[in-house]
Amino acid sequence: MSTIAQVQVAVDQEYIEAKFIEEFKKQINAKKKLLTIEQLSEMYSMKRDALEEAFFRDPRIKLYERRRGERGKRYWIAEKVIPIMDEIIEYEWN
């Protein structure tokens, strides 16, 4: 005699959608060449002032800052600054 088991799974649709969007944004950001302060703010969940204080005064980050014109918008080379910022968070913060 064979027994068939029934399994019910409850799915939180909002949670799945949020995780999908989060992962999608990560994939898009991973392919970007340059990042703005707004994008870095969203990526690290930090306000602009906090980013300035924590990262943008660091000479390693300044090395990869780009600006078009003297007063143009600032950009950072994504593949260079993300590992440095992660290193600062991991090893230099308390």
CSV table of N, CA, C and O in Angstrom, one decimal:
chain,number,residue,atom,x,y,z
A,1,MET,N,0.8,-1.2,0.0
A,1,MET,CA,0.0,0.0,0.0
A,1,MET,C,0.9,1.2,0.0
A,1,MET,O,1.8,1.3,0.8
A,2,SER,N,0.6,2.2,-0.9
A,2,SER,CA,1.4,3.4,-1.0
A,2,SER,C,0.7,4.6,-0.3
A,2,SER,O,-0.5,4.7,-0.4
A,3,THR,N,1.5,5.4,0.3
A,3,THR,CA,0.9,6.6,1.0
A,3,THR,C,1.4,7.9,0.2
A,3,THR,O,2.6,8.0,-0.1
A,4,ILE,N,0.5,8.7,0.0
A,4,ILE,CA,0.8,10.0,-0.7
A,4,ILE,C,0.8,11.1,0.4
A,4,ILE,O,-0.2,11.3,1.1
A,5,ALA,N,1.9,11.8,0.5
A,5,ALA,CA,1.9,12.9,1.5
A,5,ALA,C,1.6,14.2,0.8
A,5,ALA,O,2.0,14.5,-0.4
A,6,GLN,N,0.8,15.0,1.5
A,6,GLN,CA,0.5,16.4,0.9
A,6,GLN,C,1.3,17.4,1.7
A,6,GLN,O,1.3,17.4,2.9
A,7,VAL,N,1.9,18.3,1.0
A,7,VAL,CA,2.7,19.4,1.6
A,7,VAL,C,2.1,20.7,1.1
A,7,VAL,O,1.8,20.9,-0.1
A,8,GLN,N,1.9,21.6,2.1
A,8,GLN,CA,1.4,22.9,1.8
A,8,GLN,C,2.5,23.9,2.1
A,8,GLN,O,3.1,23.8,3.2
A,9,VAL,N,2.7,24.8,1.2
A,9,VAL,CA,3.7,25.8,1.4
A,9,VAL,C,3.1,27.2,1.3
A,9,VAL,O,2.4,27.5,0.3
A,10,ALA,N,3.4,28.0,2.3
A,10,ALA,CA,2.9,29.4,2.3
A,10,ALA,C,4.0,30.3,1.7
A,10,ALA,O,5.1,30.2,2.2
A,11,VAL,N,3.7,31.1,0.8
A,11,VAL,CA,4.7,32.0,0.2
A,11,VAL,C,4.3,33.4,0.4
A,11,VAL,O,3.2,33.9,0.2
A,12,ASP,N,5.3,34.2,0.9
A,12,ASP,CA,5.1,35.6,1.2
A,12,ASP,C,5.5,36.3,-0.1
A,12,ASP,O,6.7,36.5,-0.4
A,13,GLN,N,4.6,36.7,-0.9
A,13,GLN,CA,4.8,37.3,-2.2
A,13,GLN,C,5.6,38.6,-2.1
A,13,GLN,O,6.5,38.8,-2.9
A,14,GLU,N,5.3,39.4,-1.2
A,14,GLU,CA,6.0,40.7,-1.0
A,14,GLU,C,7.5,40.5,-0.7
A,14,GLU,O,8.4,41.2,-1.2
A,15,TYR,N,7.8,39.5,0.2
A,15,TYR,CA,9.2,39.2,0.5
A,15,TYR,C,9.9,38.7,-0.7
A,15,TYR,O,11.1,39.1,-1.0
A,16,ILE,N,9.3,37.8,-1.5
A,16,ILE,CA,10.0,37.3,-2.7
A,16,ILE,C,10.2,38.4,-3.7
A,16,ILE,O,11.3,38.5,-4.3
A,17,GLU,N,9.3,39.3,-3.9
A,17,GLU,CA,9.4,40.4,-4.8
A,17,GLU,C,10.5,41.4,-4.4
A,17,GLU,O,11.4,41.8,-5.2
A,18,ALA,N,10.6,41.6,-3.1
A,18,ALA,CA,11.6,42.5,-2.5
A,18,ALA,C,13.0,41.9,-2.7
A,18,ALA,O,14.0,42.6,-3.1
A,19,LYS,N,13.1,40.6,-2.5
A,19,LYS,CA,14.4,39.9,-2.6
A,19,LYS,C,14.8,39.9,-4.1
A,19,LYS,O,16.0,40.1,-4.4
A,20,PHE,N,13.9,39.7,-5.0
A,20,PHE,CA,14.1,39.7,-6.4
A,20,PHE,C,14.7,41.0,-6.9
A,20,PHE,O,15.7,41.1,-7.6
A,21,ILE,N,14.0,42.1,-6.4
A,21,ILE,CA,14.4,43.5,-6.8
A,21,ILE,C,15.8,43.8,-6.3
A,21,ILE,O,16.6,44.4,-7.0
A,22,GLU,N,16.0,43.4,-5.0
A,22,GLU,CA,17.3,43.6,-4.4
A,22,GLU,C,18.4,43.0,-5.2
A,22,GLU,O,19.5,43.5,-5.5
A,23,GLU,N,18.2,41.7,-5.5
A,23,GLU,CA,19.2,40.9,-6.3
A,23,GLU,C,19.4,41.5,-7.7
A,23,GLU,O,20.5,41.6,-8.2
A,24,PHE,N,18.3,41.9,-8.3
A,24,PHE,CA,18.4,42.6,-9.6
A,24,PHE,C,19.2,43.8,-9.6
A,24,PHE,O,20.1,44.0,-10.5
A,25,LYS,N,19.0,44.7,-8.6
A,25,LYS,CA,19.8,45.9,-8.4
A,25,LYS,C,21.3,45.6,-8.2
A,25,LYS,O,22.1,46.3,-8.8
A,26,LYS,N,21.6,44.5,-7.5
A,26,LYS,CA,23.0,44.2,-7.3
A,26,LYS,C,23.6,43.8,-8.6
A,26,LYS,O,24.8,44.1,-8.9
A,27,GLN,N,22.9,43.0,-9.4
A,27,GLN,CA,23.4,42.6,-10.7
A,27,GLN,C,23.6,43.8,-11.6
A,27,GLN,O,24.7,43.8,-12.3
A,28,ILE,N,22.7,44.7,-11.6
A,28,ILE,CA,22.9,45.9,-12.4
A,28,ILE,C,24.0,46.7,-12.0
A,28,ILE,O,24.9,47.2,-12.8
A,29,ASN,N,24.1,46.9,-10.6
A,29,ASN,CA,25.3,47.7,-10.1
A,29,ASN,C,26.6,47.1,-10.4
A,29,ASN,O,27.6,47.8,-10.5
A,30,ALA,N,26.6,45.8,-10.4
A,30,ALA,CA,27.9,45.0,-10.6
A,30,ALA,C,28.4,45.3,-12.0
A,30,ALA,O,29.6,45.2,-12.3
A,31,LYS,N,27.5,45.7,-13.0
A,31,LYS,CA,27.9,45.9,-14.4
A,31,LYS,C,28.2,47.4,-14.7
A,31,LYS,O,28.7,47.7,-15.7
A,32,LYS,N,27.9,48.3,-13.7
A,32,LYS,CA,28.2,49.7,-13.9
A,32,LYS,C,29.7,50.0,-13.9
A,32,LYS,O,30.4,49.4,-13.1
A,33,LYS,N,30.1,50.9,-14.7
A,33,LYS,CA,31.5,51.3,-14.7
A,33,LYS,C,31.7,52.4,-13.7
A,33,LYS,O,32.8,52.5,-13.1
A,34,LEU,N,30.8,53.4,-13.7
A,34,LEU,CA,30.9,54.5,-12.8
A,34,LEU,C,29.7,54.6,-11.9
A,34,LEU,O,28.6,54.3,-12.3
A,35,LEU,N,29.9,55.1,-10.7
A,35,LEU,CA,28.9,55.2,-9.7
A,35,LEU,C,28.8,56.7,-9.2
A,35,LEU,O,29.9,57.3,-9.0
A,36,THR,N,27.6,57.2,-9.0
A,36,THR,CA,27.4,58.5,-8.4
A,36,THR,C,27.3,58.4,-6.9
A,36,THR,O,27.1,57.3,-6.4
A,37,ILE,N,27.3,59.5,-6.2
A,37,ILE,CA,27.2,59.5,-4.8
A,37,ILE,C,25.8,58.9,-4.4
A,37,ILE,O,25.6,58.2,-3.4
A,38,GLU,N,24.8,59.2,-5.2
A,38,GLU,CA,23.4,58.7,-4.9
A,38,GLU,C,23.4,57.2,-5.0
A,38,GLU,O,22.8,56.5,-4.2
A,39,GLN,N,24.0,56.6,-6.0
A,39,GLN,CA,24.1,55.2,-6.2
A,39,GLN,C,24.8,54.5,-5.0
A,39,GLN,O,24.4,53.5,-4.5
A,40,LEU,N,25.9,55.1,-4.6
A,40,LEU,CA,26.7,54.6,-3.5
A,40,LEU,C,25.9,54.7,-2.2
A,40,LEU,O,26.0,53.8,-1.4
A,41,SER,N,25.2,55.8,-2.1
A,41,SER,CA,24.4,56.0,-0.9
A,41,SER,C,23.3,54.9,-0.8
A,41,SER,O,23.1,54.3,0.3
A,42,GLU,N,22.7,54.5,-1.9
A,42,GLU,CA,21.7,53.5,-1.9
A,42,GLU,C,22.4,52.1,-1.6
A,42,GLU,O,21.9,51.3,-0.9
A,43,MET,N,23.5,51.9,-2.3
A,43,MET,CA,24.2,50.6,-2.2
A,43,MET,C,24.6,50.3,-0.7
A,43,MET,O,24.5,49.2,-0.3
A,44,TYR,N,25.1,51.4,0.0
A,44,TYR,CA,25.6,51.2,1.3
A,44,TYR,C,24.7,51.6,2.4
A,44,TYR,O,25.0,51.6,3.6
A,45,SER,N,23.5,52.0,2.0
A,45,SER,CA,22.4,52.4,3.0
A,45,SER,C,23.0,53.5,3.9
A,45,SER,O,22.8,53.5,5.1
A,46,MET,N,23.6,54.5,3.3
A,46,MET,CA,24.2,55.6,4.1
A,46,MET,C,23.8,56.9,3.5
A,46,MET,O,23.7,57.0,2.2
A,47,LYS,N,23.7,57.9,4.3
A,47,LYS,CA,23.4,59.3,3.8
A,47,LYS,C,24.7,59.8,3.1
A,47,LYS,O,25.8,59.4,3.4
A,48,ARG,N,24.5,60.8,2.3
A,48,ARG,CA,25.6,61.4,1.6
A,48,ARG,C,26.7,61.9,2.5
A,48,ARG,O,27.9,61.7,2.3
A,49,ASP,N,26.3,62.6,3.6
A,49,ASP,CA,27.3,63.2,4.6
A,49,ASP,C,28.1,62.0,5.2
A,49,ASP,O,29.3,62.2,5.5
A,50,ALA,N,27.4,60.9,5.5
A,50,ALA,CA,28.1,59.8,6.1
A,50,ALA,C,29.1,59.2,5.2
A,50,ALA,O,30.2,58.8,5.6
A,51,LEU,N,28.8,59.1,3.9
A,51,LEU,CA,29.7,58.6,2.9
A,51,LEU,C,30.9,59.5,2.8
A,51,LEU,O,32.0,59.1,2.7
A,52,GLU,N,30.7,60.9,2.8
A,52,GLU,CA,31.7,61.8,2.7
A,52,GLU,C,32.7,61.6,3.8
A,52,GLU,O,33.9,61.5,3.6
A,53,GLU,N,32.2,61.5,5.0
A,53,GLU,CA,33.0,61.4,6.2
A,53,GLU,C,33.8,60.0,6.3
A,53,GLU,O,34.9,59.9,6.6
A,54,ALA,N,33.0,59.0,5.9
A,54,ALA,CA,33.6,57.6,6.1
A,54,ALA,C,34.5,57.2,5.0
A,54,ALA,O,35.4,56.4,5.2
A,55,PHE,N,34.3,57.7,3.8
A,55,PHE,CA,35.0,57.1,2.6
A,55,PHE,C,35.7,58.2,1.7
A,55,PHE,O,36.8,58.0,1.3
A,56,PHE,N,35.0,59.2,1.4
A,56,PHE,CA,35.5,60.1,0.3
A,56,PHE,C,36.6,61.0,0.7
A,56,PHE,O,37.2,61.6,-0.2
A,57,ARG,N,37.0,61.0,2.0
A,57,ARG,CA,38.2,61.7,2.4
A,57,ARG,C,39.4,60.8,2.3
A,57,ARG,O,40.5,61.3,2.5
A,58,ASP,N,39.2,59.6,2.2
A,58,ASP,CA,40.3,58.6,2.1
A,58,ASP,C,41.0,58.7,0.8
A,58,ASP,O,40.4,58.7,-0.3
A,59,PRO,N,42.4,58.8,0.9
A,59,PRO,CA,43.1,59.0,-0.4
A,59,PRO,C,43.0,57.8,-1.4
A,59,PRO,O,43.1,58.0,-2.6
A,60,ARG,N,42.7,56.6,-0.9
A,60,ARG,CA,42.5,55.5,-1.8
A,60,ARG,C,41.2,55.7,-2.6
A,60,ARG,O,41.2,55.3,-3.8
A,61,ILE,N,40.2,56.3,-2.0
A,61,ILE,CA,39.0,56.6,-2.8
A,61,ILE,C,39.1,57.8,-3.7
A,61,ILE,O,38.7,57.8,-4.8
A,62,LYS,N,39.8,58.8,-3.2
A,62,LYS,CA,40.0,60.0,-4.0
A,62,LYS,C,40.8,59.7,-5.3
A,62,LYS,O,40.5,60.4,-6.3
A,63,LEU,N,41.6,58.7,-5.2
A,63,LEU,CA,42.4,58.3,-6.4
A,63,LEU,C,41.4,57.9,-7.6
A,63,LEU,O,41.8,58.1,-8.7
A,64,TYR,N,40.3,57.4,-7.3
A,64,TYR,CA,39.3,56.9,-8.3
A,64,TYR,C,38.1,57.8,-8.5
A,64,TYR,O,37.2,57.4,-9.2
A,65,GLU,N,38.2,59.0,-8.0
A,65,GLU,CA,37.1,60.0,-8.2
A,65,GLU,C,37.3,60.7,-9.5
A,65,GLU,O,38.5,61.1,-9.9
A,66,ARG,N,36.3,60.8,-10.3
A,66,ARG,CA,36.4,61.5,-11.6
A,66,ARG,C,35.3,62.6,-11.6
A,66,ARG,O,34.2,62.4,-11.0
A,67,ARG,N,35.6,63.6,-12.4
A,67,ARG,CA,34.7,64.8,-12.5
A,67,ARG,C,34.9,65.4,-13.9
A,67,ARG,O,36.0,65.5,-14.3
A,68,ARG,N,33.8,65.7,-14.5
A,68,ARG,CA,33.8,66.3,-15.8
A,68,ARG,C,33.8,67.8,-15.6
A,68,ARG,O,32.7,68.3,-15.3
A,69,GLY,N,34.9,68.4,-15.8
A,69,GLY,CA,34.9,69.9,-15.5
A,69,GLY,C,35.2,70.2,-14.0
A,69,GLY,O,35.2,69.3,-13.2
A,70,GLU,N,35.5,71.4,-13.8
A,70,GLU,CA,35.9,71.8,-12.4
A,70,GLU,C,34.8,71.6,-11.4
A,70,GLU,O,35.1,71.2,-10.3
A,71,ARG,N,33.6,71.9,-11.8
A,71,ARG,CA,32.5,71.8,-10.8
A,71,ARG,C,31.5,70.8,-11.3
A,71,ARG,O,30.3,70.8,-10.9
A,72,GLY,N,31.9,69.8,-12.1
A,72,GLY,CA,31.0,68.8,-12.6
A,72,GLY,C,30.6,67.8,-11.5
A,72,GLY,O,31.2,67.7,-10.4
A,73,LYS,N,29.6,67.0,-11.8
A,73,LYS,CA,29.2,65.9,-11.0
A,73,LYS,C,30.3,64.9,-10.7
A,73,LYS,O,31.1,64.6,-11.6
A,74,ARG,N,30.4,64.4,-9.5
A,74,ARG,CA,31.5,63.4,-9.2
A,74,ARG,C,31.0,62.0,-9.5
A,74,ARG,O,29.9,61.6,-9.3
A,75,TYR,N,32.0,61.2,-10.0
A,75,TYR,CA,31.8,59.8,-10.3
A,75,TYR,C,32.9,59.0,-9.7
A,75,TYR,O,34.0,59.6,-9.6
A,76,TRP,N,32.7,57.8,-9.4
A,76,TRP,CA,33.8,56.9,-8.9
A,76,TRP,C,33.8,55.6,-9.7
A,76,TRP,O,32.8,55.1,-10.1
A,77,ILE,N,35.0,55.2,-10.0
A,77,ILE,CA,35.2,53.9,-10.8
A,77,ILE,C,34.7,52.8,-10.0
A,77,ILE,O,35.4,52.4,-8.9
A,78,ALA,N,33.7,52.1,-10.4
A,78,ALA,CA,33.0,51.1,-9.5
A,78,ALA,C,33.9,50.0,-9.1
A,78,ALA,O,34.0,49.6,-8.0
A,79,GLU,N,34.6,49.4,-10.1
A,79,GLU,CA,35.3,48.2,-9.8
A,79,GLU,C,36.5,48.4,-8.9
A,79,GLU,O,37.0,47.5,-8.3
A,80,LYS,N,36.9,49.7,-8.7
A,80,LYS,CA,38.0,50.0,-7.9
A,80,LYS,C,37.5,50.4,-6.5
A,80,LYS,O,38.1,50.0,-5.5
A,81,VAL,N,36.5,51.3,-6.4
A,81,VAL,CA,36.1,51.8,-5.1
A,81,VAL,C,35.3,50.8,-4.2
A,81,VAL,O,35.4,50.9,-3.0
A,82,ILE,N,34.5,50.0,-4.8
A,82,ILE,CA,33.7,49.1,-4.0
A,82,ILE,C,34.5,48.2,-3.2
A,82,ILE,O,34.3,48.0,-2.0
A,83,PRO,N,35.6,47.5,-3.7
A,83,PRO,CA,36.4,46.7,-2.8
A,83,PRO,C,37.1,47.5,-1.7
A,83,PRO,O,37.2,47.0,-0.6
A,84,ILE,N,37.5,48.7,-2.0
A,84,ILE,CA,38.1,49.6,-1.0
A,84,ILE,C,37.2,49.9,0.1
A,84,ILE,O,37.5,49.9,1.3
A,85,MET,N,35.9,50.3,-0.3
A,85,MET,CA,34.9,50.7,0.7
A,85,MET,C,34.6,49.5,1.5
A,85,MET,O,34.4,49.6,2.8
A,86,ASP,N,34.5,48.3,0.9
A,86,ASP,CA,34.2,47.1,1.7
A,86,ASP,C,35.3,46.8,2.7
A,86,ASP,O,35.1,46.4,3.8
A,87,GLU,N,36.5,47.0,2.2
A,87,GLU,CA,37.7,46.8,3.1
A,87,GLU,C,37.7,47.8,4.3
A,87,GLU,O,38.0,47.4,5.4
A,88,ILE,N,37.4,49.0,4.0
A,88,ILE,CA,37.3,50.0,5.1
A,88,ILE,C,36.3,49.6,6.1
A,88,ILE,O,36.5,49.6,7.3
A,89,ILE,N,35.1,49.2,5.7
A,89,ILE,CA,34.0,48.7,6.6
A,89,ILE,C,34.5,47.5,7.4
A,89,ILE,O,34.3,47.5,8.6
A,90,GLU,N,35.1,46.6,6.7
A,90,GLU,CA,35.4,45.3,7.4
A,90,GLU,C,36.6,45.4,8.4
A,90,GLU,O,36.6,44.9,9.5
A,91,TYR,N,37.6,46.2,8.0
A,91,TYR,CA,38.9,46.2,8.8
A,91,TYR,C,39.2,47.5,9.6
A,91,TYR,O,39.9,47.4,10.5
A,92,GLU,N,38.5,48.6,9.2
A,92,GLU,CA,38.9,49.8,9.8
A,92,GLU,C,37.8,50.4,10.7
A,92,GLU,O,38.1,51.3,11.5
A,93,TRP,N,36.6,49.9,10.6
A,93,TRP,CA,35.5,50.3,11.5
A,93,TRP,C,35.6,49.5,12.8
A,93,TRP,O,35.9,48.3,12.8
A,94,ASN,N,35.1,50.0,13.9
A,94,ASN,CA,35.1,49.3,15.2
A,94,ASN,C,33.9,48.3,15.2
A,94,ASN,O,32.9,48.4,14.7
